[in-house]
Every structure is written in C-alpha cells, then in structure tokens.
PDB file of C-alpha atoms in Angstrom:
ATOM      1  CA  MET A 156      -0.149   0.270  -0.077  1.00 43.00           C
ATOM      2  CA  PRO A 157       1.952   3.291  -0.951  1.00 48.00           C
ATOM      3  CA  ALA A 158       0.021   5.817   0.655  1.00 50.00           C
ATOM      4  CA  THR A 159      -3.291   6.408   2.361  1.00 46.00           C
ATOM      5  CA  ALA A 160      -5.580   9.124   2.021  1.00 43.00           C
ATOM      6  CA  LEU A 161      -7.332  11.268   4.507  1.00 44.00           C
ATOM      7  CA  SER A 162     -10.614  11.847   3.117  1.00 51.00           C
ATOM      8  CA  ARG A 163     -11.985  10.221   0.141  1.00 62.00           C
ATOM      9  CA  LEU A 164     -12.894  13.093  -2.702  1.00 74.00           C
ATOM     10  CA  ARG A 165     -14.015  13.938  -5.757  1.00 79.00           C
ATOM     11  CA  ILE A 166     -12.280  16.734  -7.923  1.00 84.00           C
ATOM     12  CA  ALA A 167     -13.076  19.032 -10.895  1.00 83.00           C
ATOM     13  CA  GLY A 168     -11.329  21.370 -12.722  1.00 84.00           C
ATOM     14  CA  GLU A 169     -10.395  22.606 -16.252  1.00 87.00           C
ATOM     15  CA  LEU A 170      -8.688  19.551 -18.763  1.00 88.00           C
ATOM     16  CA  ASP A 171      -5.285  21.138 -18.051  1.00 89.00           C
ATOM     17  CA  ALA A 172      -5.428  21.628 -13.890  1.00 89.00           C
ATOM     18  CA  ALA A 173      -7.182  18.071 -14.057  1.00 88.00           C
ATOM     19  CA  ARG A 174      -4.274  16.502 -15.615  1.00 90.00           C
ATOM     20  CA  ASP A 175      -2.052  18.235 -13.651  1.00 92.00           C
ATOM     21  CA  LEU A 176      -3.254  17.409 -10.810  1.00 90.00           C
ATOM     22  CA  LEU A 177      -3.831  13.760 -11.633  1.00 90.00           C
ATOM     23  CA  THR A 178       0.096  13.982 -13.043  1.00 92.00           C
ATOM     24  CA  VAL A 179       0.756  14.933  -9.158  1.00 91.00           C
ATOM     25  CA  LEU A 180      -1.086  12.171  -7.266  1.00 91.00           C
ATOM     26  CA  ALA A 181       0.162   9.428  -9.579  1.00 90.00           C
ATOM     27  CA  ALA A 182       3.814  10.270  -9.102  1.00 91.00           C
ATOM     28  CA  ILE A 183       3.388  10.645  -5.377  1.00 90.00           C
ATOM     29  CA  ALA A 184       1.071   7.025  -4.872  1.00 88.00           C
ATOM     30  CA  GLY A 185       4.406   6.217  -7.632  1.00 89.00           C
ATOM     31  CA  THR A 186       2.474   5.283 -10.648  1.00 88.00           C
ATOM     32  CA  ALA A 187       1.571   5.894 -14.050  1.00 88.00           C
ATOM     33  CA  PRO A 188      -1.177   8.884 -14.272  1.00 87.00           C
ATOM     34  CA  PRO A 189      -4.670   7.933 -16.223  1.00 87.00           C
ATOM     35  CA  ASN A 190      -5.504   9.302 -19.320  1.00 84.00           C
ATOM     36  CA  LEU A 191      -7.840  11.988 -19.329  1.00 84.00           C
ATOM     37  CA  ALA A 192     -10.407  13.094 -22.014  1.00 75.00           C
ATOM     38  CA  ASP A 193     -12.575  16.497 -22.558  1.00 62.00           C
ATOM     39  CA  THR A 194     -15.463  15.256 -20.755  1.00 63.00           C
ATOM     40  CA  GLU A 195     -14.193  12.210 -18.882  1.00 85.00           C
ATOM     41  CA  SER A 196     -13.181  11.280 -15.374  1.00 86.00           C
ATOM     42  CA  ALA A 197     -10.320   9.294 -13.824  1.00 87.00           C
ATOM     43  CA  THR A 198      -9.443   8.334 -10.381  1.00 84.00           C
ATOM     44  CA  VAL A 199      -5.754   7.931  -8.775  1.00 86.00           C
ATOM     45  CA  THR A 200      -5.957   4.867  -5.870  1.00 78.00           C
ATOM     46  CA  VAL A 201      -3.973   6.377  -3.098  1.00 73.00           C
ATOM     47  CA  GLY A 202      -3.622   3.655  -0.589  1.00 62.00           C
ATOM     48  CA  GLY A 203      -7.477   1.991  -0.140  1.00 59.00           C
ATOM     49  CA  THR A 204      -9.226   5.711  -1.612  1.00 69.00           C
ATOM     50  CA  ARG A 205     -10.348   6.409  -4.754  1.00 74.00           C
ATOM     51  CA  ILE A 206      -9.541  10.320  -5.717  1.00 83.00           C
ATOM     52  CA  GLU A 207     -11.705  10.937  -8.740  1.00 85.00           C
ATOM     53  CA  VAL A 208     -10.409  13.825 -11.258  1.00 87.00           C
ATOM     54  CA  ALA A 209     -13.192  15.441 -12.824  1.00 86.00           C
ATOM     55  CA  VAL A 210     -13.122  17.962 -15.783  1.00 87.00           C
ATOM     56  CA  GLY A 211     -16.026  20.379 -15.112  1.00 83.00           C
ATOM     57  CA  GLU A 212     -16.514  23.534 -13.130  1.00 81.00           C
ATOM     58  CA  PRO A 213     -13.382  24.319 -10.498  1.00 79.00           C
ATOM     59  CA  ALA A 214     -14.390  22.524  -7.234  1.00 75.00           C
ATOM     60  CA  ALA A 215     -11.445  21.638  -4.810  1.00 70.00           C
ATOM     61  CA  PRO A 216     -10.477  21.530  -1.395  1.00 69.00           C
ATOM     62  CA  ALA A 217      -7.809  24.328  -0.808  1.00 71.00           C
ATOM     63  CA  VAL A 218      -5.508  21.421   0.533  1.00 77.00           C
ATOM     64  CA  ILE A 219      -5.034  17.853   0.252  1.00 83.00           C
ATOM     65  CA  GLU A 220      -3.393  15.728   3.117  1.00 82.00           C
ATOM     66  CA  LEU A 221      -2.657  11.907   2.631  1.00 84.00           C
ATOM     67  CA  ARG A 222      -0.203   9.907   4.652  1.00 82.00           C
ATOM     68  CA  THR A 223       2.269   7.630   2.675  1.00 84.00           C
ATOM     69  CA  ASP A 224       4.663   4.279   3.349  1.00 81.00           C
ATOM     70  CA  ARG A 225       7.311   5.483   0.889  1.00 85.00           C
ATOM     71  CA  PRO A 226      10.478   7.880   1.560  1.00 89.00           C
ATOM     72  CA  LEU A 227       9.527  11.028   1.819  1.00 91.00           C
ATOM     73  CA  ALA A 228      12.530  12.161  -0.616  1.00 91.00           C
ATOM     74  CA  VAL A 229      11.596   9.974  -2.995  1.00 92.00           C
ATOM     75  CA  VAL A 230       8.248  10.832  -2.976  1.00 91.00           C
ATOM     76  CA  LEU A 231       9.963  14.650  -3.476  1.00 93.00           C
ATOM     77  CA  ASP A 232      12.026  13.533  -6.187  1.00 93.00           C
ATOM     78  CA  ASP A 233       9.333  11.993  -8.263  1.00 93.00           C
ATOM     79  CA  VAL A 234       7.067  14.726  -7.837  1.00 93.00           C
ATOM     80  CA  ILE A 235       9.563  17.233  -9.568  1.00 94.00           C
ATOM     81  CA  ALA A 236      10.026  15.327 -11.692  1.00 93.00           C
ATOM     82  CA  ALA A 237       6.725  15.106 -12.615  1.00 92.00           C
ATOM     83  CA  SER A 238       5.243  18.604 -12.033  1.00 90.00           C
ATOM     84  CA  GLY A 239       8.417  20.466 -12.204  1.00 91.00           C
ATOM     85  CA  SER A 240       8.583  21.550  -8.631  1.00 90.00           C
ATOM     86  CA  ALA A 241       7.791  20.374  -4.551  1.00 92.00           C
ATOM     87  CA  SER A 242       8.810  21.602  -0.907  1.00 92.00           C
ATOM     88  CA  SER A 243       9.889  19.414   1.754  1.00 92.00           C
ATOM     89  CA  ALA A 244      10.000  20.229   5.217  1.00 91.00           C
ATOM     90  CA  PRO A 245      12.029  21.436   7.584  1.00 90.00           C
ATOM     91  CA  SER A 246      14.256  23.443   5.858  1.00 82.00           C
ATOM     92  CA  ASP A 247      17.354  22.246   7.381  1.00 82.00           C
ATOM     93  CA  PRO A 248      19.254  19.623   4.304  1.00 80.00           C
ATOM     94  CA  ASP A 249      20.448  17.822   7.736  1.00 81.00           C
ATOM     95  CA  ALA A 250      16.650  16.809   8.950  1.00 86.00           C
ATOM     96  CA  PRO A 251      14.961  13.636   8.033  1.00 89.00           C
ATOM     97  CA  ILE A 252      11.830  15.404   5.931  1.00 92.00           C
ATOM     98  CA  GLU A 253       8.646  15.368   7.685  1.00 90.00           C
ATOM     99  CA  THR A 254       6.274  16.347   4.742  1.00 92.00           C
ATOM    100  CA  VAL A 255       6.190  17.657   0.988  1.00 93.00           C
ATOM    101  CA  THR A 256       3.845  19.805  -0.371  1.00 93.00           C
ATOM    102  CA  ALA A 257       3.276  20.265  -4.244  1.00 92.00           C
ATOM    103  CA  HIS A 258       1.031  23.476  -5.613  1.00 91.00           C
ATOM    104  CA  VAL A 259      -1.658  22.486  -8.663  1.00 88.00           C
ATOM    105  CA  GLY A 260      -3.159  26.003  -9.468  1.00 85.00           C
ATOM    106  CA  LEU A 261      -4.859  26.893  -5.863  1.00 80.00           C
ATOM    107  CA  ILE A 262      -4.892  23.582  -4.565  1.00 85.00           C
ATOM    108  CA  ALA A 263      -1.787  22.560  -2.150  1.00 86.00           C
ATOM    109  CA  ILE A 264      -1.333  18.671  -1.646  1.00 88.00           C
ATOM    110  CA  VAL A 265       0.646  17.828   1.163  1.00 87.00           C
ATOM    111  CA  VAL A 266       2.206  14.625   2.049  1.00 88.00           C
ATOM    112  CA  ARG A 267       3.340  13.080   5.136  1.00 86.00           C
ATOM    113  CA  GLY A 268       5.006  10.067   5.873  1.00 84.00           C
ATOM    114  CA  CYS A 269       2.783   7.262   7.890  1.00 73.00           C
ATOM    115  CA  GLU A 270       2.876   7.284  11.594  1.00 59.00           C
ATOM    116  CA  GLU A 271       5.112   4.657  13.314  1.00 54.00           C
ATOM    117  CA  SER A 272       3.986   4.197  16.711  1.00 46.00           C
ATOM    118  CA  THR A 273       8.088   4.722  18.497  1.00 48.00           C
ATOM    119  CA  GLY A 274       6.777   3.938  21.950  1.00 48.00           C
ATOM    120  CA  PRO A 275       5.729   0.942  23.578  1.00 47.00           C
ATOM    121  CA  ASP A 276       3.254  -1.841  22.201  1.00 49.00           C
ATOM    122  CA  PRO A 277      -0.185  -0.827  23.975  1.00 45.00           C
ATOM    123  CA  ASP A 278      -0.274  -4.786  24.385  1.00 45.00           C
ATOM    124  CA  SER A 279       3.243  -5.427  26.111  1.00 50.00           C
ATOM    125  CA  SER A 280       3.467  -1.443  27.704  1.00 61.00           C
ATOM    126  CA  PRO A 281       4.876  -0.959  31.393  1.00 70.00           C
ATOM    127  CA  SER A 282       2.094  -2.105  34.006  1.00 73.00           C
ATOM    128  CA  THR A 283       2.921   0.918  36.784  1.00 82.00           C
ATOM    129  CA  GLU A 284       3.874   4.426  36.258  1.00 82.00           C
ATOM    130  CA  ALA A 285       7.110   4.125  37.398  1.00 82.00           C
ATOM    131  CA  GLU A 286       7.796   1.545  34.433  1.00 83.00           C
ATOM    132  CA  LEU A 287       6.938   4.261  32.145  1.00 84.00           C
ATOM    133  CA  ARG A 288       8.840   6.760  33.482  1.00 84.00           C
ATOM    134  CA  SER A 289      11.349   4.069  33.372  1.00 84.00           C
ATOM    135  CA  PHE A 290      11.026   3.292  29.803  1.00 83.00           C
ATOM    136  CA  LEU A 291      10.678   6.917  28.530  1.00 85.00           C
ATOM    137  CA  PHE A 292      14.195   8.344  30.642  1.00 83.00           C
ATOM    138  CA  GLU A 293      16.022   5.305  29.101  1.00 83.00           C
ATOM    139  CA  ARG A 294      15.256   5.348  25.489  1.00 82.00           C
ATOM    140  CA  LEU A 295      15.946  10.068  26.215  1.00 83.00           C
ATOM    141  CA  VAL A 296      19.205   8.983  27.385  1.00 82.00           C
ATOM    142  CA  SER A 297      19.764   6.678  24.352  1.00 81.00           C
ATOM    143  CA  ALA A 298      18.949   8.588  21.540  1.00 78.00           C
ATOM    144  CA  GLU A 299      20.400  11.143  20.006  1.00 76.00           C
ATOM    145  CA  ARG A 300      21.092  14.477  20.624  1.00 76.00           C
ATOM    146  CA  PRO A 301      19.770  16.982  19.064  1.00 73.00           C
ATOM    147  CA  GLY A 302      17.304  15.054  16.848  1.00 76.00           C
ATOM    148  CA  ALA A 303      14.006  13.991  16.674  1.00 79.00           C
ATOM    149  CA  ASP A 304      14.328  10.731  18.311  1.00 79.00           C
ATOM    150  CA  TYR A 305      15.343  13.346  21.954  1.00 81.00           C
ATOM    151  CA  ALA A 306      12.493  15.416  21.061  1.00 85.00           C
ATOM    152  CA  TYR A 307       9.910  13.023  20.788  1.00 85.00           C
ATOM    153  CA  TRP A 308      11.144  11.073  24.128  1.00 85.00           C
ATOM    154  CA  ARG A 309      11.887  14.492  25.776  1.00 86.00           C
ATOM    155  CA  ARG A 310       8.311  15.523  24.929  1.00 88.00           C
ATOM    156  CA  SER A 311       6.593  11.845  26.056  1.00 87.00           C
ATOM    157  CA  LEU A 312       8.337  12.363  29.492  1.00 87.00           C
ATOM    158  CA  ILE A 313       7.156  15.620  29.654  1.00 90.00           C
ATOM    159  CA  ASP A 314       3.722  14.422  29.168  1.00 88.00           C
ATOM    160  CA  ALA A 315       3.639  11.672  31.651  1.00 87.00           C
ATOM    161  CA  ASP A 316       4.648  13.873  34.129  1.00 87.00           C
ATOM    162  CA  GLN A 317       1.925  15.882  33.405  1.00 89.00           C
ATOM    163  CA  MET A 318      -0.604  13.783  33.279  1.00 87.00           C
ATOM    164  CA  ARG A 319       0.551  11.855  36.593  1.00 87.00           C
ATOM    165  CA  ALA A 320      -0.118  15.333  38.400  1.00 88.00           C
ATOM    166  CA  THR A 321      -3.646  15.933  37.050  1.00 88.00           C
ATOM    167  CA  ILE A 322      -4.315  12.120  37.730  1.00 86.00           C
ATOM    168  CA  ASP A 323      -2.805  12.687  41.148  1.00 86.00           C
ATOM    169  CA  LEU A 324      -5.297  16.126  41.796  1.00 89.00           C
ATOM    170  CA  VAL A 325      -8.367  14.136  40.330  1.00 84.00           C
ATOM    171  CA  SER A 326      -7.722  11.264  42.617  1.00 84.00           C
ATOM    172  CA  ALA A 327      -7.508  13.620  45.516  1.00 86.00           C
ATOM    173  CA  GLN A 328     -10.556  15.819  44.086  1.00 84.00           C
ATOM    174  CA  LEU A 329     -13.069  12.107  44.094  1.00 79.00           C
ATOM    175  CA  ARG A 330     -11.616  10.982  47.339  1.00 79.00           C
ATOM    176  CA  ALA A 331     -12.688  14.067  48.986  1.00 81.00           C
ATOM    177  CA  LEU A 332     -16.344  13.428  47.584  1.00 79.00           C
ATOM    178  CA  ILE A 333     -16.581   9.919  48.664  1.00 77.00           C
ATOM    179  CA  PRO A 334     -18.885   9.660  52.271  1.00 72.00           C
ATOM    180  CA  PRO A 335     -17.073   8.493  54.704  1.00 71.00           C
ATOM    181  CA  SER A 336     -19.916   5.892  55.405  1.00 68.00           C
ATOM    182  CA  PRO A 337     -22.491   4.272  53.513  1.00 64.00           C
ATOM    183  CA  ARG A 338     -25.047   6.118  54.587  1.00 63.00           C
ATOM    184  CA  ALA A 339     -24.619   8.180  51.036  1.00 66.00           C
ATOM    185  CA  LEU A 340     -24.855   5.080  48.904  1.00 72.00           C
ATOM    186  CA  SER A 341     -26.203   7.283  45.682  1.00 75.00           C
ATOM    187  CA  SER A 342     -22.768   9.322  46.185  1.00 76.00           C
ATOM    188  CA  HIS A 343     -20.729   5.862  45.722  1.00 76.00           C
ATOM    189  CA  VAL A 344     -22.676   4.608  42.811  1.00 80.00           C
ATOM    190  CA  ALA A 345     -22.477   8.193  41.328  1.00 81.00           C
ATOM    191  CA  ILE A 346     -18.860   7.816  41.457  1.00 79.00           C
ATOM    192  CA  ARG A 347     -18.421   4.585  39.735  1.00 81.00           C
ATOM    193  CA  LEU A 348     -20.725   5.432  37.207  1.00 84.00           C
ATOM    194  CA  GLY A 349     -18.344   8.523  36.511  1.00 83.00           C
ATOM    195  CA  LEU A 350     -15.172   6.595  36.477  1.00 82.00           C
ATOM    196  CA  ALA A 351     -16.778   4.406  34.201  1.00 85.00           C
ATOM    197  CA  ARG A 352     -17.568   6.999  31.986  1.00 87.00           C
ATOM    198  CA  LEU A 353     -14.298   8.395  32.180  1.00 84.00           C
ATOM    199  CA  ASN A 354     -12.557   5.547  30.996  1.00 84.00           C
ATOM    200  CA  ALA A 355     -14.880   4.498  28.608  1.00 85.00           C
ATOM    201  CA  GLU A 356     -14.164   8.008  26.963  1.00 84.00           C
ATOM    202  CA  ILE A 357     -10.591   7.887  27.174  1.00 83.00           C
ATOM    203  CA  GLU A 358     -10.870   4.535  25.807  1.00 82.00           C
ATOM    204  CA  THR A 359     -12.246   5.739  22.591  1.00 83.00           C
ATOM    205  CA  GLU A 360      -9.649   8.516  22.358  1.00 82.00           C
ATOM    206  CA  ILE A 361      -6.705   6.518  22.420  1.00 76.00           C
ATOM    207  CA  GLU A 362      -8.366   4.121  19.761  1.00 77.00           C
ATOM    208  CA  GLU A 363      -8.683   7.346  17.818  1.00 75.00           C
ATOM    209  CA  ALA A 364      -5.608   8.855  18.179  1.00 71.00           C
ATOM    210  CA  GLY A 365      -4.250   5.425  17.285  1.00 66.00           C
ATOM    211  CA  ARG A 366      -6.033   5.239  13.858  1.00 65.00           C
ATOM    212  CA  GLY A 367      -5.008   8.703  13.371  1.00 55.00           C
TER     213      GLY A 367
END
C-alpha cells in the first residue's frame, strides 16, 4: 500500500488543471498518471482511497493531505520530476523530511509519512507509572541529541509527568467527594458510574488517536 489518503475526494477542474493534478497524485502514489479526455473523469488510487478527478466546473479543497509509507525523499524527487516543483519541510537539509508539498493551481497537496508508533506496544506496555517513566527516560538518554527521536522522547517524558500530576489531583478531588460511611450510597454509585464513563471516553480517544 503506497499511500493513504485522509479522506475520500472528488475534484473537478479545467482539463489542463485536472491533468496536472492527476500527474502529481500519480507521482505521490508511485504509479503512472491515467489518461483524461475532455469530458471524462479519471481516478488515482492512493492507498485504499479512490480520488476522482473530473473535467468540469472547478471544485476542489484548498488542501489535500495524504500519508505514504514511501520514503518522502523519493516522493519529493518523483513529484519534482513529474510537475517541475515541490518543497519539503523542515528546511534544514540535515533533518529528516517530515512533509512534501506540491501546488497545483490553488490546491496544496501535503504528503506526510505514515505515523509509526515509537512508544511501547499497548499490548506489552509498562504496567506501572514508575515502569513507564523508566522506559521513557532510558530512551531519552539513548537518543541522539539533538534529533527528532530525542525531541520525541523528551516530550513524551514531560507529557507523562504532567498526566501523572493531573491524575493525582483528580484522585484527591474524588476521594474528597466519597462519603465516609455507606449512608450516602447514591454518591458511591455516582462516582463509580462517572469513573466508568470517564474510562470509556478515554479508551475511545486512545483508539481514535491510534487510527490518526
């Protein structure tokens, strides 16, 4: 699977613009551009998504964002070869490429690499906060400085400390709400139900973040 689009798209434009767009999309996907006649439409499959480009009244988003597992340096070269121009970021020539951007008329096509988890596998992740902090600290120390990996692990360690402090605060606030005796049973039930809802919402957010 060469690339993954973040949304399903149908784009219309004048013939020359439509052909230019198909050329760039095909270069990103690593395929040959399809032929496009005056009154036809053509598609480029980017990952599992079909992007239809049609000849007609111009209608297109301002930005198309794609993800690819192809090396971004190769994508950059392919797009430049196909369209004549493209840019990459960051501008530091020694830094790994994070995005490739091509412009077709008023449309900006931004290509990012596939997000790979550099953290622990959720199925085998540390079981305590202390283990997690030790895991993150070890990787921070072993990462090359400066560099993208060092920045990632440093940010992860800071985030973990902030989350622990926030949870400690919430825990203290909840304990203050728990009645000291079983007389207020409804309060105990309310806290249990609230925690269950909170846990479900967090699980949903984690799943959505993993799909992002």
